[in-house]
PDB file of C-alpha atoms in Angstrom:
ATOM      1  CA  UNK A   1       7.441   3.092   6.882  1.00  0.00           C
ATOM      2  CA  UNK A   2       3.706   3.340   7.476  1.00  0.00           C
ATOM      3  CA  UNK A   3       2.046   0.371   6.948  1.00  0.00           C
ATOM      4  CA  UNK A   4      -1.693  -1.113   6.559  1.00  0.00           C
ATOM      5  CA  UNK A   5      -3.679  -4.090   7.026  1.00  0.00           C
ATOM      6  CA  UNK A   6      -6.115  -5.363   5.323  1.00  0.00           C
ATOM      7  CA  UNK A   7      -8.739  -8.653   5.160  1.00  0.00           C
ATOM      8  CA  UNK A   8      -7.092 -10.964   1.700  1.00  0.00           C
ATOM      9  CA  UNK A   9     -10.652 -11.162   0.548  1.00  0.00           C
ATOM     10  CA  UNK A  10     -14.253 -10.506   1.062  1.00  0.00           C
ATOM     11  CA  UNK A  11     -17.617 -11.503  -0.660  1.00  0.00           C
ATOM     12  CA  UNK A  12     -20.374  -9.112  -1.002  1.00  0.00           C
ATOM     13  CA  UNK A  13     -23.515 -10.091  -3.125  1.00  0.00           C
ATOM     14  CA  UNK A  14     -24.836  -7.721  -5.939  1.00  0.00           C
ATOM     15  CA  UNK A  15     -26.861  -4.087  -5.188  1.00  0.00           C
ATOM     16  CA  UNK A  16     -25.963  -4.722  -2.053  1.00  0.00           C
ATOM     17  CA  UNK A  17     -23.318  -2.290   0.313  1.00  0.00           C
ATOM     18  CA  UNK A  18     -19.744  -3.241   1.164  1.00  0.00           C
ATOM     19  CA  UNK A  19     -17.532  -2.163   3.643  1.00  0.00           C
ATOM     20  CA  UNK A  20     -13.764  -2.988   3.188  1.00  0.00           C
ATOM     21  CA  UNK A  21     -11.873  -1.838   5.956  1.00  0.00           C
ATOM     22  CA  UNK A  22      -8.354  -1.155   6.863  1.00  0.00           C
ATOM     23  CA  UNK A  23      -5.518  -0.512  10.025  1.00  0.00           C
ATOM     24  CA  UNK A  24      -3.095   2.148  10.098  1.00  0.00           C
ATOM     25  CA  UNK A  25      -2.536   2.026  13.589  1.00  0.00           C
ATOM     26  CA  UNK A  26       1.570   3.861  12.693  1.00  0.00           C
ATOM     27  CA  UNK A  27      -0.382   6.870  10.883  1.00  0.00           C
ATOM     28  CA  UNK A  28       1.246  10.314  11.481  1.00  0.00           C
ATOM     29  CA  UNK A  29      -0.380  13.724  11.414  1.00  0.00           C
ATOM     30  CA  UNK A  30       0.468  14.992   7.366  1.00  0.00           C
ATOM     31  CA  UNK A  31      -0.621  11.084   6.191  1.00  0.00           C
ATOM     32  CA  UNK A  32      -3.619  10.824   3.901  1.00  0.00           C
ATOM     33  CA  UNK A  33      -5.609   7.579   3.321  1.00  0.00           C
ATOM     34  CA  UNK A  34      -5.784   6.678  -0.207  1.00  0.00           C
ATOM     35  CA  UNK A  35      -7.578   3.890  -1.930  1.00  0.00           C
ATOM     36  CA  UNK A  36      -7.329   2.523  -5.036  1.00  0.00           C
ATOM     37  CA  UNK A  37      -8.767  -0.544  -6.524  1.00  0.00           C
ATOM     38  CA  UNK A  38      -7.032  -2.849  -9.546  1.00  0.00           C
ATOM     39  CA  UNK A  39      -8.714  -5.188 -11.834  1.00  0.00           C
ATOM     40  CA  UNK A  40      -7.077  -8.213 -13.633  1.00  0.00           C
ATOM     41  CA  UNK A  41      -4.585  -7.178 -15.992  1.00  0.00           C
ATOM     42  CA  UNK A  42      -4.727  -3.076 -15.538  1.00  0.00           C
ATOM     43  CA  UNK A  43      -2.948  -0.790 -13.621  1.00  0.00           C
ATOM     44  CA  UNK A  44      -4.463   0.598 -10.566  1.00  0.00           C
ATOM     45  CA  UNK A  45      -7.466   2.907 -10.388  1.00  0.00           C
ATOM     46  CA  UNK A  46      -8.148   5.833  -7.961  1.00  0.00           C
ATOM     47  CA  UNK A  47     -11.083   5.424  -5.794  1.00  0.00           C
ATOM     48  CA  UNK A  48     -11.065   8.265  -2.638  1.00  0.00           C
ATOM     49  CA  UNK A  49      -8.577   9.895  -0.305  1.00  0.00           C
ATOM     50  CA  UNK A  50      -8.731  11.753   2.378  1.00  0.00           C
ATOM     51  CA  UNK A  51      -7.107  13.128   5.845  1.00  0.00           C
ATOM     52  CA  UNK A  52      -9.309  13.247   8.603  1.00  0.00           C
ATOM     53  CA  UNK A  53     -13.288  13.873   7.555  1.00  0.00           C
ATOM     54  CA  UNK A  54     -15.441  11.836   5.845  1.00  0.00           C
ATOM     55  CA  UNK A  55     -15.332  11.818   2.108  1.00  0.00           C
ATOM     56  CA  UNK A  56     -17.829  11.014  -0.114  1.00  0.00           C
ATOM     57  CA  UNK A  57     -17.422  11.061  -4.673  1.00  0.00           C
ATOM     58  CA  UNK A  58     -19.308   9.093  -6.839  1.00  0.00           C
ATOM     59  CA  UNK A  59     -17.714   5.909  -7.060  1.00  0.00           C
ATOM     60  CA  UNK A  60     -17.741   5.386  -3.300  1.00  0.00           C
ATOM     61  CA  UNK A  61     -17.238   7.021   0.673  1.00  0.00           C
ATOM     62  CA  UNK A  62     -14.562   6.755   2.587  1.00  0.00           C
ATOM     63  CA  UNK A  63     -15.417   6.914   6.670  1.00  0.00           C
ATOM     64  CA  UNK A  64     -12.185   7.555   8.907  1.00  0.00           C
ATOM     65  CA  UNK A  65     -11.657   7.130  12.426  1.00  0.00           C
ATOM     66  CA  UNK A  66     -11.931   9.769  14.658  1.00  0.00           C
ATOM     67  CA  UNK A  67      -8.098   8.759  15.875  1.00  0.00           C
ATOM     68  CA  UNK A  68      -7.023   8.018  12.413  1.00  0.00           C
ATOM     69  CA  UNK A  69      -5.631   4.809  12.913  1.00  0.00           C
ATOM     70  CA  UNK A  70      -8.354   2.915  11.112  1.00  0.00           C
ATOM     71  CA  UNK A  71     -10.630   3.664   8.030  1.00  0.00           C
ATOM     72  CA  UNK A  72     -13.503   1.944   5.849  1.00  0.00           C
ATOM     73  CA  UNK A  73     -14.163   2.222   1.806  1.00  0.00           C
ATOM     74  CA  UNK A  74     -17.925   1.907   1.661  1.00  0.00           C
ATOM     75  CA  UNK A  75     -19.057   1.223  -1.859  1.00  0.00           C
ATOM     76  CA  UNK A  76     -22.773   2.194  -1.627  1.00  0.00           C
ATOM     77  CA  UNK A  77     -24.361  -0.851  -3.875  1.00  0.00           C
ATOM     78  CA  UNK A  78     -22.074  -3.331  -5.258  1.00  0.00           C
ATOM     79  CA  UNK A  79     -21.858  -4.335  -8.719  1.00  0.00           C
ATOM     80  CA  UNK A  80     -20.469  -7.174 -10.835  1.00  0.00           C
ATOM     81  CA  UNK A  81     -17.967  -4.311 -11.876  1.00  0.00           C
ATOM     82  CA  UNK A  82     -16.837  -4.026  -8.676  1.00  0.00           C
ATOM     83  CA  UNK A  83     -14.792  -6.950  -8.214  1.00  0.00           C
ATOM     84  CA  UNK A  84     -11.320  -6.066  -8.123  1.00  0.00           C
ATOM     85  CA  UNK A  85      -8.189  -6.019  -5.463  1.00  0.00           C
ATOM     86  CA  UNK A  86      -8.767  -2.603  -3.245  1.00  0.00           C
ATOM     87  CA  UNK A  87      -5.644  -1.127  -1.910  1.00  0.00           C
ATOM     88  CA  UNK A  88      -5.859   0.576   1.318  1.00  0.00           C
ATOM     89  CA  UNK A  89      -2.450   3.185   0.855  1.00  0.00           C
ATOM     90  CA  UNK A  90      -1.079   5.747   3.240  1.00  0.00           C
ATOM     91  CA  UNK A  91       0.490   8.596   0.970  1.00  0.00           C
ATOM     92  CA  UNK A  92       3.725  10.415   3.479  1.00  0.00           C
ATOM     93  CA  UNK A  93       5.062  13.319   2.565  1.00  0.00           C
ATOM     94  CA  UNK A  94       8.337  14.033   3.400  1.00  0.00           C
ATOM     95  CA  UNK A  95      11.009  16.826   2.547  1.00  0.00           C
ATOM     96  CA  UNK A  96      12.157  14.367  -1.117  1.00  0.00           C
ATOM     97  CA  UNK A  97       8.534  14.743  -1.387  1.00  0.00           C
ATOM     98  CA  UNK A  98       5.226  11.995  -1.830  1.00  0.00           C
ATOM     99  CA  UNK A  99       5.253   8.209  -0.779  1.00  0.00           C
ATOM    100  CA  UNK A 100       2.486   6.114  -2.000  1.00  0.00           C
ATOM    101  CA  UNK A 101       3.059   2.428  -0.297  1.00  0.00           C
ATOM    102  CA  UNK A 102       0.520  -0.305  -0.877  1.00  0.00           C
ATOM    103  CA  UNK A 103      -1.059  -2.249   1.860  1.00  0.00           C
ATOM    104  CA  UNK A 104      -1.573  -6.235   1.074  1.00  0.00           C
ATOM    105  CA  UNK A 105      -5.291  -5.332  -0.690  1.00  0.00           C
ATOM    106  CA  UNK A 106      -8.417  -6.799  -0.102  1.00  0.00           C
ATOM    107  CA  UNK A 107      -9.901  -9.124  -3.061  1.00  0.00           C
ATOM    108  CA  UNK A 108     -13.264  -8.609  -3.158  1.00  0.00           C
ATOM    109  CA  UNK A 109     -15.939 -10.668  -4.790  1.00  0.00           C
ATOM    110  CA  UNK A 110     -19.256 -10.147  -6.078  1.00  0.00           C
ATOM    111  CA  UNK A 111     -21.739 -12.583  -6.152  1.00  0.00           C
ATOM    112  CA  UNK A 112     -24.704 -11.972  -8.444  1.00  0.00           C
TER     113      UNK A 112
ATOM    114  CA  UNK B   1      -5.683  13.734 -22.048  1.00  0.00           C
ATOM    115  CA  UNK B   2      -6.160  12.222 -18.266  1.00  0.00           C
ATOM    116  CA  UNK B   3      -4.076   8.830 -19.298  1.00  0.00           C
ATOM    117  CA  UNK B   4      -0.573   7.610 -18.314  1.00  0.00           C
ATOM    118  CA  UNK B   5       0.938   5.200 -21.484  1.00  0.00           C
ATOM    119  CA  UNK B   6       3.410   2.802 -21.077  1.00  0.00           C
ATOM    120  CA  UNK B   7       5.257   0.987 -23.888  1.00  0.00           C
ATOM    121  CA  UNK B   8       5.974  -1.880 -24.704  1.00  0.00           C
ATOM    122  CA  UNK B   9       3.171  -3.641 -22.867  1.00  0.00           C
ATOM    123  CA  UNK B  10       5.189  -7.455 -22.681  1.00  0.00           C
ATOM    124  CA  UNK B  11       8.387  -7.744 -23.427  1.00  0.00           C
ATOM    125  CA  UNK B  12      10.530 -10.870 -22.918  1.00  0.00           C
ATOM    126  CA  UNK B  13      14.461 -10.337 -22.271  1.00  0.00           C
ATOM    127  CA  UNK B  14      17.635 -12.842 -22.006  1.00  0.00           C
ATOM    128  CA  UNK B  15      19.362 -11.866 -19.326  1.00  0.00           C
ATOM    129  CA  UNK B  16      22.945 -10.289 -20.858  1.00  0.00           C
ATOM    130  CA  UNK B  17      20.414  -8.024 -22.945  1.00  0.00           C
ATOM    131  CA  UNK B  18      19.499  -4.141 -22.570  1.00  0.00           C
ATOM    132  CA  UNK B  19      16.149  -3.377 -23.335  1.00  0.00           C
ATOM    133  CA  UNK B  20      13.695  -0.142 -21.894  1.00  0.00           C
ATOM    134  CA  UNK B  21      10.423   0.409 -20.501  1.00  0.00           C
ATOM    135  CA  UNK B  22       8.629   4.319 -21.680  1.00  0.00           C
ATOM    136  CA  UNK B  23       6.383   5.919 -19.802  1.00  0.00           C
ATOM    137  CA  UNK B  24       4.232   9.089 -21.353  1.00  0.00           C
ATOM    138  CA  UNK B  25       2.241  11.546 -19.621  1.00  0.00           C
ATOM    139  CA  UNK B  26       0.363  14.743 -20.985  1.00  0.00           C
ATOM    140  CA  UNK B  27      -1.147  16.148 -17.830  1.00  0.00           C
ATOM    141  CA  UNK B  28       1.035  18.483 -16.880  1.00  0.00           C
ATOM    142  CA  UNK B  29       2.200  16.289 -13.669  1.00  0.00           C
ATOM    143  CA  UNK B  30       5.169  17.055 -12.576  1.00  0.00           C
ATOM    144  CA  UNK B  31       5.773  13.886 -10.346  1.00  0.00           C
ATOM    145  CA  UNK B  32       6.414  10.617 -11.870  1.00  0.00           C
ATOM    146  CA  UNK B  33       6.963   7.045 -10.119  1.00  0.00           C
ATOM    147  CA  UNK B  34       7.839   3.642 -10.691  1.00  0.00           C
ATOM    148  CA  UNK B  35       6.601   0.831  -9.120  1.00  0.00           C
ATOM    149  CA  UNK B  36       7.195  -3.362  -9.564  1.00  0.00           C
ATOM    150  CA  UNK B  37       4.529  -5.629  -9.070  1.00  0.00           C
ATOM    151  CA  UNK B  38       4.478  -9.309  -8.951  1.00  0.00           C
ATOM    152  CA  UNK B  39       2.221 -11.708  -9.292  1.00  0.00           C
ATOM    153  CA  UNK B  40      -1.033 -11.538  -6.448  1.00  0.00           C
ATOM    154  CA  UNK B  41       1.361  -8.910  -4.714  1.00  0.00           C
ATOM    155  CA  UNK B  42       0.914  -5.325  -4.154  1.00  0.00           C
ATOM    156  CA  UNK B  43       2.887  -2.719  -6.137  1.00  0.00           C
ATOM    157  CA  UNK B  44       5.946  -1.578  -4.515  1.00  0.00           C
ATOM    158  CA  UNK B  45       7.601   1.373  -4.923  1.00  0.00           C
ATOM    159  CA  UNK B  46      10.758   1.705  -6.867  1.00  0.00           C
ATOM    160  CA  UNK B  47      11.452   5.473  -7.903  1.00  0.00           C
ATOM    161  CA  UNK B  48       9.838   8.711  -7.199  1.00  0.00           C
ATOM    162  CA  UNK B  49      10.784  11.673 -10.102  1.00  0.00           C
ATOM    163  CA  UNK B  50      10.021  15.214  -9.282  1.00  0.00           C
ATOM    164  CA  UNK B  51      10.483  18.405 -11.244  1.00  0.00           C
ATOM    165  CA  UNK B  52      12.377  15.453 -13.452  1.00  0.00           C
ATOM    166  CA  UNK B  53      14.712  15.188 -10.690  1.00  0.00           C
ATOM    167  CA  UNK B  54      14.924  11.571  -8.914  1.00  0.00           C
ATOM    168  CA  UNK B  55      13.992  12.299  -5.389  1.00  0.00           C
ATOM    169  CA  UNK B  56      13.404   8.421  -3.903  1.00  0.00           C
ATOM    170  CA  UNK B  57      15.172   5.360  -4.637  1.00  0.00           C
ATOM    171  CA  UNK B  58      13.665   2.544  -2.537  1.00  0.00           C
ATOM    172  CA  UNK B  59      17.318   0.583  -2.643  1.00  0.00           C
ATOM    173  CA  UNK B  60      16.811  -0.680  -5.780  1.00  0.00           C
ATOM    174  CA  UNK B  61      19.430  -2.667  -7.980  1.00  0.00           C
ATOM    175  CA  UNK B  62      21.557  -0.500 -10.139  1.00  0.00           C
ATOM    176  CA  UNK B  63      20.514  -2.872 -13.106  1.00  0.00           C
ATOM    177  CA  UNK B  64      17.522  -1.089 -13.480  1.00  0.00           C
ATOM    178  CA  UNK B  65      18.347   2.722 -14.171  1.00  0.00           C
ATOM    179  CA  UNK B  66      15.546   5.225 -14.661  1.00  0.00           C
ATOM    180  CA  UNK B  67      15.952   8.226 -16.676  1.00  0.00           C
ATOM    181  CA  UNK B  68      13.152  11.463 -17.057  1.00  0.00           C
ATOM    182  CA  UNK B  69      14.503  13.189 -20.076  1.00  0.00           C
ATOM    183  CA  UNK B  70      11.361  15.655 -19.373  1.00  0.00           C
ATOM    184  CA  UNK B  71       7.960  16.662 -17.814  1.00  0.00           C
ATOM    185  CA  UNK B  72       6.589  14.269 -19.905  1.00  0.00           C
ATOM    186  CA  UNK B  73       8.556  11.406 -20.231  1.00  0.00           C
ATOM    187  CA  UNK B  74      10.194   8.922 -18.171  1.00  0.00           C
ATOM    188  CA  UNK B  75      12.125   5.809 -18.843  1.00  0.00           C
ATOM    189  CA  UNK B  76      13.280   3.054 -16.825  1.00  0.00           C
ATOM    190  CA  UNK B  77      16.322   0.772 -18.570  1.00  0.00           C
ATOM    191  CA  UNK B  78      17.176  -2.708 -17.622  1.00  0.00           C
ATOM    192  CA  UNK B  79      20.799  -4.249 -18.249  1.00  0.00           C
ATOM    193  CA  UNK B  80      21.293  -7.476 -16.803  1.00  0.00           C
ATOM    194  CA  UNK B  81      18.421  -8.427 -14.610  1.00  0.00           C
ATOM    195  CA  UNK B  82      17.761 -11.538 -13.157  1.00  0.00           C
ATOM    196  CA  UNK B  83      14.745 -14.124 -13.634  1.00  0.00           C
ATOM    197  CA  UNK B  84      13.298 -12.766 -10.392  1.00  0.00           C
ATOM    198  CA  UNK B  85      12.963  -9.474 -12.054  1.00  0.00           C
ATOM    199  CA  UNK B  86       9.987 -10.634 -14.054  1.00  0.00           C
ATOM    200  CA  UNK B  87       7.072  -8.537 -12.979  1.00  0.00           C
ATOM    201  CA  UNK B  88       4.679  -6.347 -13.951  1.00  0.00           C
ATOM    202  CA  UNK B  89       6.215  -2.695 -13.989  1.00  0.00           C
ATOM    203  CA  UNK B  90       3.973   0.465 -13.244  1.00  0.00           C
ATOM    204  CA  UNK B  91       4.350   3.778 -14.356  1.00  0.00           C
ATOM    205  CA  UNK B  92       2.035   6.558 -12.715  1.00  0.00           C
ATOM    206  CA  UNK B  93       2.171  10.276 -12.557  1.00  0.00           C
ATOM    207  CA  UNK B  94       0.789  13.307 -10.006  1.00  0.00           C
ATOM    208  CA  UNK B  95       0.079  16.195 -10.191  1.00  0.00           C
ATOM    209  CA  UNK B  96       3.105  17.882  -8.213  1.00  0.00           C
ATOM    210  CA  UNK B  97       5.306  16.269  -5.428  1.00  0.00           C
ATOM    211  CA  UNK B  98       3.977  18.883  -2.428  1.00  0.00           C
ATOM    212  CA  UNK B  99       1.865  18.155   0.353  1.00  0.00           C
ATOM    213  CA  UNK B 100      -1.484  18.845  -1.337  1.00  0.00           C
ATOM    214  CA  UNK B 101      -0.991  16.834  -4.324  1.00  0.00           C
ATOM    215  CA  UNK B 102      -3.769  14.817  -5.304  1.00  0.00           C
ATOM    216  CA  UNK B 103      -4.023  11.065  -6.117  1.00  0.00           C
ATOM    217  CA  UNK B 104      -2.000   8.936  -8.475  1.00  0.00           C
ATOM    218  CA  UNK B 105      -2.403   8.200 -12.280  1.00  0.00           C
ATOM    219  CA  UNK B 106      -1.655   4.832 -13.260  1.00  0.00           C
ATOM    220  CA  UNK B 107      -0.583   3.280 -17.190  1.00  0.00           C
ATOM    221  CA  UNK B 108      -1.724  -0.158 -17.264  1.00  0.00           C
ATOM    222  CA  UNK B 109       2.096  -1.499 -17.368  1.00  0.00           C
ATOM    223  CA  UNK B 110       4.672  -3.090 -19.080  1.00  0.00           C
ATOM    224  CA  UNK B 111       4.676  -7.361 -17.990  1.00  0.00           C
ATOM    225  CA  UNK B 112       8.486  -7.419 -18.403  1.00  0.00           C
ATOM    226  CA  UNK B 113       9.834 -11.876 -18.466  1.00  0.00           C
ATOM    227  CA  UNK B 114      13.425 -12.449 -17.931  1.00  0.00           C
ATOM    228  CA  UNK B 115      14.527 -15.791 -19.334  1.00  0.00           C
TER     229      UNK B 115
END
């Protein structure tokens, strides 16, 4: 299975921009990037996805590497809403159809 | 409607007892998962419904069984299960099971305790 890596945690203060990245070094050609981020108690939230360009929606961007293997959620100012676990996924698709696994998430704190 | 809803929210089990876990969805998504999570771990992946056929079953026990009567509906029965299977169990939907299928709709789970 594809896998990811991510930092456990990171700190960012308020208003200010964060960049969580992530490894996918085993990434295959069909693989998208997803990330999603989970606050305490609540199921997992969509964030961004994408293949190989830059995306960008209103809750954040999401800047891939040119070789795929790597990629970086940038959450444009940070606020105290923010602080959650973000989950750097790779979604395969096979011939049973789509895989969603989890990478280790990053906790991220946000200092006011 | 854009929301997955998962019943009961906690439920606490003895370990000879049968008990299930619902799942509701009225998007029109015609993929529907299960995932496990415990605690300060990531979700992982458990079953993968499509077209209300299962299509991936990551090895899991046969005491949990999952059943998707319909489109909108899937289940997920426990008989038997073990202390260890106390988690928090996630139910989340897409839109189809094809290549360009979009992201993932999450319920906010069902904390399932096994005494």
């Amino acid at each position: 299975d594809a896998k990811t890596t991510q930092p456990n945690s990171m700190e960012s203060n308020e208003e200010e921009p964060v960049h969580l990245p992530c490894n996918h070094s085993t990434i295959s050609g069909t693989d998208y990037i997803h990330w999603y981020r989970q606050l305490p108690s609540q199921g997992p939230e969509y964030v961004i996805h994408g293949l190989t360009s830059n995306v960008n929606n209103r809750m954040a961007s999401l800047a891939i590497a040119e070789d795929r293997k790597s990629s970086t959620l940038i959450l444009h100012r940070a606020t105290l809403r923010d602080a959650a676990v973000y989950y750097c996924i790779l979604r395969l698709y096979e011939n049973t159809g789509n895989q969603f696994y989890f990478g280790t998430g990053t906790s991220l704190t946000v200092i006011p | 409607d854009t929301e997955v809803t998962q019943t009961p929210k906690h439920l606490v089990m003895g370990m000879t007892n049968k008990k299930s876990l619902k799942c509701e969805q009225h998007m029109g998504h015609r993929a529907m998962y299960w995932y496990k999570q415990k605690a300060k771990k990531p979700p992982e992946l458990m079953f993968v419904y499509s077209y209300e056929k299962l299509s991936i079953n990551e090895s899991v026990p046969s005491r949990f069984s999952p059943e998707c009567p319909n489109s909108s509906l899937l289940n997920l029965h426990l008989h038997a299960l073990q202390p260890e299977d106390s988690a928090l169990y996630l139910c989340a939907s897409s839109q189809s099971q094809g290549p360009n299928t979009g992201e993932l709709f999450f319920g906010e789970g069902s904390r399932l305790t096994v005494l």
